[in-house]
Coordinates of C-alpha atoms in Angstrom, one line a residue:
M22 CA 0.0 0.0 0.0
S23 CA 1.6 3.3 -1.1
R24 CA 1.8 6.3 1.1
S25 CA 0.5 9.7 0.0
P26 CA 3.3 12.3 -0.6
G27 CA 2.2 14.4 2.4
S28 CA 1.7 11.5 4.9
S29 CA 5.2 11.9 6.4
L30 CA 5.4 15.7 6.3
S31 CA 5.2 18.1 9.2
R32 CA 2.1 20.1 9.7
Y33 CA 3.9 23.3 8.5
D34 CA 5.0 21.5 5.3
Q35 CA 1.6 20.1 4.7
E36 CA 0.0 23.6 4.9
L37 CA 2.7 25.1 2.7
R38 CA 2.2 22.3 0.2
F39 CA -1.5 23.2 0.0
L40 CA -0.8 27.0 -0.4
L41 CA 1.6 26.2 -3.2
K42 CA -1.1 24.4 -5.0
V43 CA -3.4 27.4 -4.5
L44 CA -0.6 29.7 -5.9
M45 CA -0.2 27.6 -9.0
V46 CA -4.0 27.6 -9.6
F47 CA -4.1 31.4 -9.1
R48 CA -1.3 31.9 -11.5
V49 CA -3.0 29.8 -14.2
A50 CA -6.3 31.6 -13.5
T51 CA -4.6 35.0 -13.9
V52 CA -3.0 34.4 -17.2
T53 CA -6.2 32.6 -18.4
L54 CA -8.1 35.8 -17.6
L55 CA -5.5 37.8 -19.4
L56 CA -5.8 35.5 -22.4
G57 CA -9.6 35.8 -22.4
V58 CA -9.3 39.6 -22.4
A59 CA -6.8 39.5 -25.3
V60 CA -9.0 37.3 -27.4
M61 CA -12.0 39.6 -26.8
I62 CA -10.0 42.6 -27.8
Q63 CA -8.7 40.9 -30.9
V64 CA -12.3 39.9 -31.8
K65 CA -13.2 43.6 -31.7
G66 CA -10.5 44.4 -34.1
S67 CA -7.8 45.9 -31.9
Q68 CA -4.2 44.5 -31.9
A69 CA -3.0 45.9 -28.5
L70 CA -3.9 45.4 -24.8
F71 CA -3.0 48.5 -22.8
F72 CA -0.2 49.3 -25.2
A73 CA 1.0 45.6 -25.3
P74 CA 0.8 43.8 -28.7
L75 CA -1.5 40.8 -28.6
F76 CA 1.3 38.6 -29.9
T77 CA 3.4 39.5 -26.9
V78 CA 0.4 38.8 -24.6
Y79 CA -0.1 35.4 -26.2
L80 CA 3.6 34.6 -25.9
L81 CA 3.6 35.6 -22.2
V82 CA 0.5 33.4 -21.5
V83 CA 2.0 30.4 -23.2
S84 CA 5.3 30.9 -21.3
V85 CA 3.4 31.0 -18.0
Y86 CA 1.5 27.8 -18.9
L87 CA 4.7 26.0 -19.7
V88 CA 6.4 27.2 -16.5
T89 CA 3.4 26.1 -14.4
I90 CA 3.4 22.7 -16.1
V91 CA 7.1 22.2 -15.4
L92 CA 6.6 23.2 -11.7
A93 CA 3.6 21.0 -11.3
S94 CA 5.5 18.0 -12.8
V95 CA 8.3 18.3 -10.2
F96 CA 5.9 19.2 -7.3
N97 CA 5.7 15.7 -5.8
Q98 CA 9.5 15.3 -5.9
V99 CA 10.1 18.5 -3.9
R100 CA 11.4 18.1 -0.3
N101 CA 12.4 21.7 0.5
Y102 CA 9.0 23.4 0.4
P103 CA 10.1 26.8 1.8
G104 CA 12.8 27.0 -0.9
F105 CA 10.3 25.9 -3.6
A106 CA 7.8 28.5 -2.4
S107 CA 10.5 31.3 -2.6
F108 CA 11.3 30.2 -6.1
Q109 CA 7.6 30.4 -7.2
I110 CA 7.2 33.8 -5.6
G111 CA 10.2 34.9 -7.7
V112 CA 8.5 33.5 -10.8
D113 CA 5.3 35.3 -10.1
L114 CA 7.1 38.6 -9.4
A115 CA 8.9 38.2 -12.8
L116 CA 5.6 37.4 -14.5
F117 CA 3.8 40.4 -12.9
T118 CA 6.7 42.7 -13.8
L119 CA 6.5 41.6 -17.5
I120 CA 2.8 42.2 -17.5
L121 CA 3.4 45.6 -16.0
F122 CA 6.1 46.4 -18.5
F123 CA 4.1 45.6 -21.5
T124 CA 0.8 47.2 -20.3
G125 CA 1.9 50.8 -19.6
G126 CA 4.3 50.8 -16.7
H127 CA 3.2 53.5 -14.3
S128 CA -0.3 53.7 -15.8
S129 CA -0.8 49.9 -16.0
P130 CA -3.9 48.6 -14.2
F131 CA -2.1 45.4 -13.4
A132 CA 0.2 46.7 -10.6
F133 CA -2.3 45.2 -8.1
L134 CA -1.1 41.7 -9.0
Y135 CA 1.9 42.3 -6.8
L136 CA -0.4 42.4 -3.8
F137 CA -1.5 38.8 -4.3
S138 CA 2.2 37.6 -4.1
I139 CA 2.9 39.8 -1.1
L140 CA -0.2 38.5 0.7
W141 CA 0.5 34.9 -0.2
A142 CA 4.2 35.2 0.9
A143 CA 3.1 36.7 4.2
L144 CA 0.7 33.8 4.9
A145 CA 3.0 31.0 3.7
L146 CA 6.5 32.1 4.8
K147 CA 7.7 33.7 8.0
G148 CA 8.7 37.2 7.2
G149 CA 8.0 36.5 3.5
G150 CA 5.6 39.4 3.1
Y151 CA 8.1 42.1 3.9
W152 CA 10.9 40.9 1.5
T153 CA 8.3 40.2 -1.2
A154 CA 6.9 43.8 -0.7
S155 CA 10.5 45.1 -1.0
A156 CA 11.2 43.1 -4.1
S157 CA 7.8 44.3 -5.6
A158 CA 8.6 47.9 -4.8
I159 CA 12.1 47.6 -6.5
L160 CA 10.7 45.9 -9.6
Y161 CA 7.8 48.3 -9.9
G162 CA 10.0 51.4 -9.4
G163 CA 12.6 50.0 -11.7
V164 CA 10.1 49.5 -14.6
V165 CA 8.7 53.0 -14.2
D166 CA 12.2 54.5 -14.1
L167 CA 13.4 52.6 -17.1
Q168 CA 10.4 53.6 -19.1
Y169 CA 10.4 57.2 -17.8
Y170 CA 14.0 57.7 -18.9
R171 CA 13.4 55.7 -22.1
L172 CA 16.1 53.3 -21.2
L173 CA 13.9 50.3 -21.9
L174 CA 10.6 50.5 -23.8
P175 CA 8.4 47.8 -25.2
P176 CA 9.0 47.4 -28.9
E177 CA 6.6 48.9 -31.4
V178 CA 4.6 51.0 -28.8
P179 CA 5.0 54.6 -29.9
E180 CA 2.3 55.7 -27.5
M181 CA 4.7 55.1 -24.7
A182 CA 6.4 58.4 -25.8
D183 CA 3.6 60.2 -23.9
I184 CA 5.2 59.2 -20.6
L185 CA 7.6 62.1 -21.0
L186 CA 4.7 64.5 -21.0
A187 CA 3.4 63.1 -17.7
N188 CA 3.8 65.1 -14.5
P189 CA 6.8 63.7 -12.6
W190 CA 5.1 64.3 -9.3
D191 CA 2.1 62.4 -10.6
I192 CA 4.4 59.5 -11.4
M193 CA 6.2 59.7 -8.1
G194 CA 2.8 59.8 -6.3
R195 CA 1.6 56.7 -8.0
V196 CA 4.9 54.9 -7.2
F197 CA 4.6 56.0 -3.6
L198 CA 1.0 54.9 -3.3
H199 CA 1.8 51.5 -4.8
V200 CA 4.9 51.0 -2.5
T201 CA 2.8 52.0 0.5
A202 CA 0.1 49.6 -0.5
F203 CA 2.7 46.8 -0.9
F204 CA 4.0 47.2 2.6
A205 CA 0.6 47.8 4.1
V206 CA -0.6 44.5 2.6
A207 CA 2.7 42.9 3.9
F208 CA 2.0 44.2 7.4
L209 CA -1.6 43.1 7.2
G210 CA -0.6 39.6 5.9
H211 CA 2.0 39.3 8.6
Q212 CA -0.5 40.1 11.4
I213 CA -3.0 37.6 9.9
S214 CA -0.3 35.0 9.6
R215 CA 0.9 35.6 13.1
R216 CA -2.6 35.3 14.6
Y217 CA -3.3 32.3 12.5
R218 CA -0.1 30.5 13.6
S219 CA -0.8 31.4 17.2
A220 CA -4.3 30.1 16.9
R221 CA -3.1 27.0 15.1
E222 CA -0.4 26.3 17.8
E223 CA -3.0 26.8 20.6
L224 CA -5.4 24.5 18.7
T225 CA -2.7 21.9 18.3
E226 CA -1.8 22.1 22.0
R227 CA -5.5 21.7 22.9
T228 CA -5.8 18.8 20.4
V229 CA -2.8 17.1 21.9
D230 CA -4.1 17.7 25.4
L231 CA -7.5 16.3 24.4
E232 CA -5.9 13.3 22.8
K233 CA -3.8 12.7 26.0
L234 CA -6.9 13.1 28.1
R235 CA -8.8 10.7 25.9
S236 CA -6.0 8.2 25.9
L237 CA -5.7 8.5 29.7
S238 CA -9.4 8.0 30.2
D239 CA -9.2 4.9 27.9
V240 CA -6.3 3.5 29.8
V241 CA -8.0 4.1 33.2
F242 CA -11.2 2.6 31.8
E243 CA -9.3 -0.5 30.7
S244 CA -7.1 -0.7 33.8
I245 CA -9.9 -0.8 36.4
T246 CA -10.2 -4.4 37.6
S247 CA -14.0 -4.0 38.2
G248 CA -16.3 -4.5 35.3
I249 CA -17.7 -1.3 33.8
A250 CA -20.5 -1.2 31.3
V251 CA -22.3 1.8 29.8
L252 CA -26.0 1.2 28.8
E253 CA -28.2 3.2 26.6
D254 CA -31.5 4.5 27.8
G255 CA -33.2 1.6 26.0
G256 CA -31.1 -1.0 27.7
K257 CA -28.6 -1.7 25.0
V258 CA -24.9 -2.0 25.9
R259 CA -22.9 0.9 24.4
S260 CA -19.5 -0.1 25.7
M261 CA -17.7 -2.1 28.4
N262 CA -14.1 -2.5 29.5
S263 CA -12.0 -5.7 29.2
A264 CA -12.6 -6.7 32.8
A265 CA -16.3 -6.6 32.2
A266 CA -16.0 -8.7 29.1
Q267 CA -13.8 -11.2 30.9
M268 CA -16.2 -11.5 33.9
L269 CA -19.2 -12.0 31.6
G270 CA -17.3 -14.6 29.5
L271 CA -17.3 -12.6 26.3
E272 CA -14.5 -13.0 23.8
G273 CA -12.7 -9.8 23.1
P274 CA -14.2 -6.3 23.2
V275 CA -17.9 -5.6 22.4
D276 CA -17.8 -4.2 18.9
R277 CA -21.6 -4.3 18.2
I278 CA -24.7 -3.2 20.0
V279 CA -26.0 -6.0 22.3
T280 CA -28.8 -6.1 24.7
T281 CA -28.5 -6.5 28.5
S282 CA -30.4 -9.8 28.2
E283 CA -27.6 -11.2 26.0
V284 CA -24.9 -10.1 28.4
F285 CA -26.3 -10.1 31.9
K286 CA -28.1 -13.5 31.7
G287 CA -30.3 -14.2 34.7
I288 CA -30.0 -10.6 36.1
P289 CA -33.2 -8.5 36.2
M290 CA -31.5 -5.4 34.5
E291 CA -34.8 -3.8 33.5
S292 CA -36.1 -3.8 37.1
L293 CA -32.7 -2.6 38.3
M294 CA -32.6 0.3 35.8
Q295 CA -36.1 1.4 37.0
K296 CA -34.9 1.4 40.6
A297 CA -31.8 3.3 39.6
S298 CA -33.9 6.0 37.9
L299 CA -35.8 6.4 41.1
R300 CA -32.6 6.5 43.2
V301 CA -33.8 3.6 45.3
L302 CA -31.0 1.1 44.3
N303 CA -27.8 1.1 46.3
R304 CA -26.4 -2.3 45.4
W305 CA -27.6 -5.6 44.0
E306 CA -26.0 -9.1 44.5
G307 CA -27.1 -12.4 43.0
T308 CA -26.2 -15.1 40.7
Y309 CA -25.9 -15.1 36.9
L310 CA -25.3 -17.7 34.3
S311 CA -22.0 -17.5 32.4
P312 CA -21.8 -18.6 28.8
D313 CA -20.3 -21.9 29.8
G314 CA -23.3 -22.6 32.0
E315 CA -21.6 -21.9 35.3
E316 CA -23.5 -20.0 38.0
R317 CA -21.4 -17.1 39.3
V318 CA -22.0 -14.6 42.1
L319 CA -22.1 -11.0 40.8
G320 CA -22.3 -7.8 42.8
L321 CA -23.2 -4.6 41.0
S322 CA -24.2 -1.0 41.4
L323 CA -26.1 0.9 38.7
S324 CA -26.4 4.7 38.3
P325 CA -28.0 6.9 35.7
L326 CA -25.7 9.1 33.6
K327 CA -25.6 12.8 34.2
Y328 CA -27.3 15.3 31.8
P329 CA -27.1 15.7 28.8
E330 CA -26.2 12.0 28.4
K331 CA -29.0 9.4 28.7
G332 CA -28.4 5.9 30.0
Y333 CA -26.7 4.1 32.9
V334 CA -23.3 3.1 34.1
V335 CA -22.9 -0.3 35.7
I336 CA -20.0 -1.2 37.9
F337 CA -19.8 -4.8 39.0
Q338 CA -17.5 -7.4 40.5
D339 CA -17.3 -11.2 40.3
L340 CA -17.8 -12.2 44.0
T341 CA -17.7 -16.0 43.4
D342 CA -14.2 -16.5 44.8
L343 CA -14.8 -14.0 47.6
R344 CA -18.0 -15.7 48.7
A345 CA -16.3 -19.1 48.5
M346 CA -13.4 -17.7 50.6
E347 CA -15.9 -16.5 53.2
V348 CA -17.5 -20.0 53.4
K349 CA -14.0 -21.5 53.9
L350 CA -13.2 -18.8 56.5
R351 CA -16.4 -19.6 58.4
T352 CA -15.6 -23.4 58.1
T353 CA -12.0 -22.6 59.4
E354 CA -13.4 -20.7 62.3
K355 CA -15.7 -23.6 63.2
L356 CA -12.8 -26.0 62.9
S357 CA -10.6 -23.7 65.0
A358 CA -13.3 -23.6 67.7
I359 CA -13.6 -27.4 67.5
G360 CA -9.8 -27.6 67.8
R361 CA -9.7 -25.4 70.8
M362 CA -12.4 -27.5 72.4
A363 CA -10.5 -30.7 71.5
A364 CA -7.4 -29.3 73.1
S365 CA -9.3 -28.5 76.3
I366 CA -10.7 -32.1 76.3
A367 CA -7.3 -33.5 75.6
H368 CA -5.8 -31.5 78.5
E369 CA -8.5 -32.8 80.8
V370 CA -8.0 -36.4 79.6
R371 CA -4.3 -36.3 80.2
N372 CA -4.6 -35.9 84.0
P373 CA -6.8 -39.0 84.6
L374 CA -4.8 -40.9 82.1
A375 CA -1.7 -40.3 84.1
S376 CA -3.5 -41.4 87.2
M377 CA -4.7 -44.6 85.4
S378 CA -1.2 -45.3 84.2
G379 CA 0.3 -44.9 87.6
S380 CA -2.4 -47.0 89.3
I381 CA -1.9 -49.9 86.7
Q382 CA 1.9 -49.9 87.3
V383 CA 1.3 -50.2 91.1
L384 CA -1.2 -53.0 90.6
K385 CA 1.2 -54.8 88.3
K386 CA 3.9 -54.6 90.9
D387 CA 1.7 -55.7 93.9
L388 CA -0.4 -58.4 92.2
Q389 CA 1.2 -61.7 91.4
L390 CA 0.2 -62.0 87.8
T391 CA 1.2 -64.8 85.5
G392 CA 0.6 -65.9 82.0
E393 CA -2.3 -64.3 80.2
D394 CA -3.0 -61.8 83.0
M395 CA 0.5 -60.4 82.8
H396 CA 0.3 -60.1 79.0
L397 CA -3.0 -58.2 79.3
M398 CA -1.5 -55.9 81.9
D399 CA 1.4 -55.2 79.6
I400 CA -1.0 -54.3 76.8
V401 CA -2.9 -51.9 79.0
L402 CA 0.3 -50.1 80.0
K403 CA 1.6 -50.0 76.4
E404 CA -1.7 -48.6 75.1
T405 CA -1.9 -46.1 78.0
E406 CA 1.6 -44.9 77.1
R407 CA 0.7 -44.6 73.4
L408 CA -2.5 -42.7 74.3
N409 CA -0.5 -40.3 76.5
D410 CA 2.0 -39.7 73.6
L411 CA -0.9 -38.9 71.3
V412 CA -2.4 -36.4 73.7
G413 CA 1.0 -34.8 74.3
N414 CA 1.7 -34.4 70.6
F415 CA -1.8 -33.0 70.0
L416 CA -1.3 -30.4 72.7
H417 CA 2.1 -29.6 71.4
Y418 CA 0.7 -29.0 67.9
E419 CA -2.4 -27.1 69.1
R420 CA -0.5 -24.9 71.6
P421 CA 3.2 -24.8 70.6
P422 CA 5.4 -23.2 73.3
S423 CA 6.7 -19.7 72.6
P424 CA 10.1 -19.9 71.0
R425 CA 13.2 -18.8 72.9
F426 CA 15.7 -17.8 70.2
E427 CA 19.4 -17.7 71.0
D428 CA 22.6 -17.7 69.0
V429 CA 24.0 -21.2 69.0
D430 CA 26.2 -23.4 66.9
L431 CA 23.7 -25.4 64.9
K432 CA 26.3 -28.0 64.2
E433 CA 26.5 -28.9 67.9
V434 CA 22.7 -29.1 68.1
V435 CA 22.6 -31.6 65.3
R436 CA 25.5 -33.6 66.7
D437 CA 23.9 -33.8 70.2
T438 CA 20.5 -34.7 68.8
A439 CA 22.0 -37.4 66.6
S440 CA 23.7 -38.9 69.7
L441 CA 20.4 -39.1 71.5
L442 CA 18.9 -40.9 68.6
K443 CA 21.6 -43.5 68.3
P444 CA 19.9 -45.9 70.7
S445 CA 16.7 -45.8 68.6
T446 CA 18.6 -47.7 65.9
A447 CA 20.0 -50.3 68.3
G448 CA 19.0 -53.8 67.4
R449 CA 18.1 -52.8 63.8
D450 CA 20.4 -52.9 60.8
I451 CA 20.2 -49.1 60.3
D452 CA 23.1 -46.7 60.0
L453 CA 22.7 -43.1 61.2
V454 CA 25.3 -41.0 59.3
V455 CA 25.8 -37.4 60.3
E456 CA 27.7 -35.0 58.0
L457 CA 28.6 -31.6 59.4
P458 CA 30.7 -28.7 58.0
D459 CA 34.1 -27.9 59.4
Q460 CA 33.3 -24.4 60.4
P461 CA 30.7 -23.5 63.1
V462 CA 27.2 -22.5 61.9
I463 CA 26.0 -19.8 64.2
L464 CA 22.2 -19.3 63.9
S465 CA 19.5 -17.8 66.1
V466 CA 17.1 -20.7 66.8
D467 CA 15.1 -22.3 69.6
V468 CA 17.3 -25.2 70.6
A469 CA 14.5 -27.4 71.9
Q470 CA 12.4 -26.9 68.8
M471 CA 15.3 -27.6 66.5
R472 CA 15.9 -30.9 68.4
Q473 CA 12.2 -31.7 68.0
I474 CA 12.4 -31.1 64.2
I475 CA 15.5 -33.4 63.9
M476 CA 14.1 -36.1 66.2
N477 CA 10.7 -36.3 64.4
L478 CA 12.3 -36.5 61.0
V479 CA 14.8 -39.2 62.0
R480 CA 12.1 -41.2 63.7
N481 CA 10.0 -41.1 60.6
S482 CA 13.0 -42.3 58.6
I483 CA 13.5 -45.2 61.0
E484 CA 9.9 -46.3 60.7
A485 CA 10.1 -46.0 56.9
I486 CA 13.0 -48.4 56.6
D487 CA 12.0 -52.1 56.5
G488 CA 15.2 -54.1 57.1
K489 CA 18.6 -52.7 56.3
G490 CA 19.0 -49.0 55.5
T491 CA 20.9 -45.7 56.0
I492 CA 19.7 -42.4 57.4
R493 CA 21.8 -39.3 56.6
V494 CA 21.6 -36.1 58.5
L495 CA 23.5 -33.3 56.6
L496 CA 24.1 -29.7 57.6
G497 CA 25.4 -27.3 55.0
R498 CA 25.1 -23.9 53.4
Q499 CA 23.9 -22.9 49.9
Q500 CA 26.1 -20.8 47.6
A501 CA 25.8 -17.0 48.0
T502 CA 24.3 -16.8 44.5
D503 CA 21.4 -19.1 45.7
G504 CA 20.8 -17.0 48.8
G505 CA 23.4 -18.5 51.2
A506 CA 20.7 -20.2 53.3
T507 CA 21.5 -22.8 56.0
V508 CA 20.3 -26.2 54.8
L509 CA 19.4 -29.2 57.1
T510 CA 18.7 -32.4 55.2
V511 CA 17.4 -35.7 56.5
S512 CA 17.3 -38.5 54.0
D513 CA 16.7 -42.2 54.0
D514 CA 16.5 -45.2 51.6
G515 CA 13.1 -46.4 53.0
I516 CA 9.9 -47.2 51.3
G517 CA 9.1 -43.6 50.2
I518 CA 5.8 -41.8 50.2
P519 CA 3.0 -42.4 47.7
A520 CA 2.5 -39.5 45.3
E521 CA -1.3 -39.3 46.0
I522 CA -0.7 -38.4 49.7
L523 CA 2.4 -36.3 49.3
P524 CA 0.5 -32.9 49.2
E525 CA -1.2 -33.9 52.5
I526 CA 1.8 -35.1 54.6
F527 CA 2.0 -31.9 56.6
E528 CA -1.7 -32.0 57.6
P529 CA -2.4 -33.2 61.1
F530 CA -3.5 -36.8 61.6
K531 CA -2.4 -37.8 58.0
T532 CA -0.3 -40.9 58.2
T533 CA 0.4 -44.2 56.4
K534 CA 1.8 -45.9 59.5
K535 CA -0.2 -48.4 61.4
S536 CA 0.7 -47.0 64.8
G537 CA 1.4 -43.4 63.8
T538 CA -0.5 -40.4 65.1
G539 CA -0.1 -38.2 62.0
L540 CA 1.3 -35.3 64.0
G541 CA 5.0 -35.7 63.6
L542 CA 5.4 -33.9 60.2
A543 CA 2.7 -31.4 61.1
I544 CA 4.7 -30.4 64.1
V545 CA 7.9 -30.2 62.0
Y546 CA 6.1 -27.9 59.4
Q547 CA 4.8 -25.7 62.2
L548 CA 8.2 -25.3 63.9
V549 CA 9.9 -24.6 60.6
Q550 CA 7.4 -21.8 59.9
I551 CA 8.1 -20.4 63.4
H552 CA 11.8 -20.2 62.4
K553 CA 10.8 -18.4 59.1
G554 CA 12.2 -21.3 57.1
S555 CA 10.9 -23.5 54.2
I556 CA 10.6 -27.2 53.8
D557 CA 10.8 -29.3 50.7
V558 CA 10.2 -33.1 50.3
Q559 CA 11.6 -35.2 47.5
T560 CA 10.5 -38.9 47.4
R561 CA 10.4 -41.9 45.1
L562 CA 8.4 -44.9 46.0
G563 CA 10.6 -47.8 47.0
E564 CA 13.8 -45.7 46.9
G565 CA 13.5 -43.3 49.8
T566 CA 12.7 -39.8 50.9
S567 CA 14.7 -36.6 51.4
V568 CA 13.4 -33.7 53.5
M569 CA 15.3 -30.4 53.0
I570 CA 14.8 -27.5 55.4
R571 CA 16.1 -24.1 54.5
L572 CA 16.8 -21.6 57.3
A573 CA 18.3 -18.1 57.5
P574 CA 22.0 -17.8 56.4
G575 CA 24.3 -18.9 59.2
R576 CA 27.5 -17.2 60.1
T577 CA 30.9 -18.4 61.2
Q578 CA 33.0 -16.9 64.0

């Protein structure tokens, strides 16, 4: 697709290009009028036009036509329009001077033609009116002087001899009047041009400001996350933003007039518009049917447009997720209340449980039990102990003790905890390997809670190993480019964790062990969160599990 010649020009060049076309049309019209007058004179039998032979007039007209054709042919190739305009003004001044020369000089009626060039130059070129007026005055005065002193006369015009009989003061008066008129028109044209340019610049600035304001309003309209729709008085949708189209399940912007029943399906928009007109509608909330058939919750407010516009503006939000979140929040609050009640019950159960355990131990010692009775007594004591551990873990999870942070060497904490866990592997073919850095790792932690984390993870690993296996406890530090965090890793080569329950392993009471409580990993996750850390689990069924805990960067001393 080709571009028009003026599509890449500045505003000034575009205006100058238009004025140049006007100038060429005016030039052709002028010589055409001159040609018509000459023909009429010739038809009446005369052979001269204001002293000028008709042959000379015809030759002048043809020359102007040829020059105009040449200028028009190169017009679209011109890039320097001010220079081209100056050249054309020079051509016109030369043309008008020749017409003046051949039609009587000081007495020629065509001296007014200079005024058109002066006015055009004043409008088209900055300061062009004054130098065109100066050039016109020089040319006009020069022609009069040359003919007055008979230095240059048109050929075969004997009547021009009468110029010597003319009053010199009359000739000087005419020259003065013409020169005054030239500069008066130049001044007038300059004032018109200055006011026009000032008005044009002001209009341009206002147009730019208006475009910026319109662009800003469009950006704001599209940036608002709430849905906005503008309705006509008859209920048709005039426009809406992208958020509105997305909420209503429409593809792309609305580029055609649609009715509210097509867009707001299931919403009584006609009734709402009536209420909005009466100023009795504050806000409406209800369900609507999306294009995919899903019921969504929509909250909207509807207001009539201010005069002189007629219609309504609708602002609405999709509240589906918010209402679902509120339901979850209420459910969470209920569960939290149940949890607090369960914790109170567990606390109350723990005291009689301790009494029962102590009493059974005394009975076992005092009674002479043998055989099946002794076995049953051992089962009661074992289950009592397991129930006590369950209650203790539950209370620890529900009401964790407030952390007491202190700067310690985490390497020593890991080493001491591993030593306490060594007896747990006694009698089983399990190796507990501890790998620690050479330098101290000073970190602000709660020592008791860190020991609890390590013990829970290692005990889980012990229970996950069926037969021979290895448990590795590693303490290290990431590279500075990765954040420099302190990393504690506990890994084993046990049975692994099934993929379907991996997302739930940190939830309380989730366990795959026959005798587990499901609180060990939940407590670990809770304590890691207290220490502003993160926990990541990598597992493969049948190959083992690795739990990586990232804590704040440690420091050496």
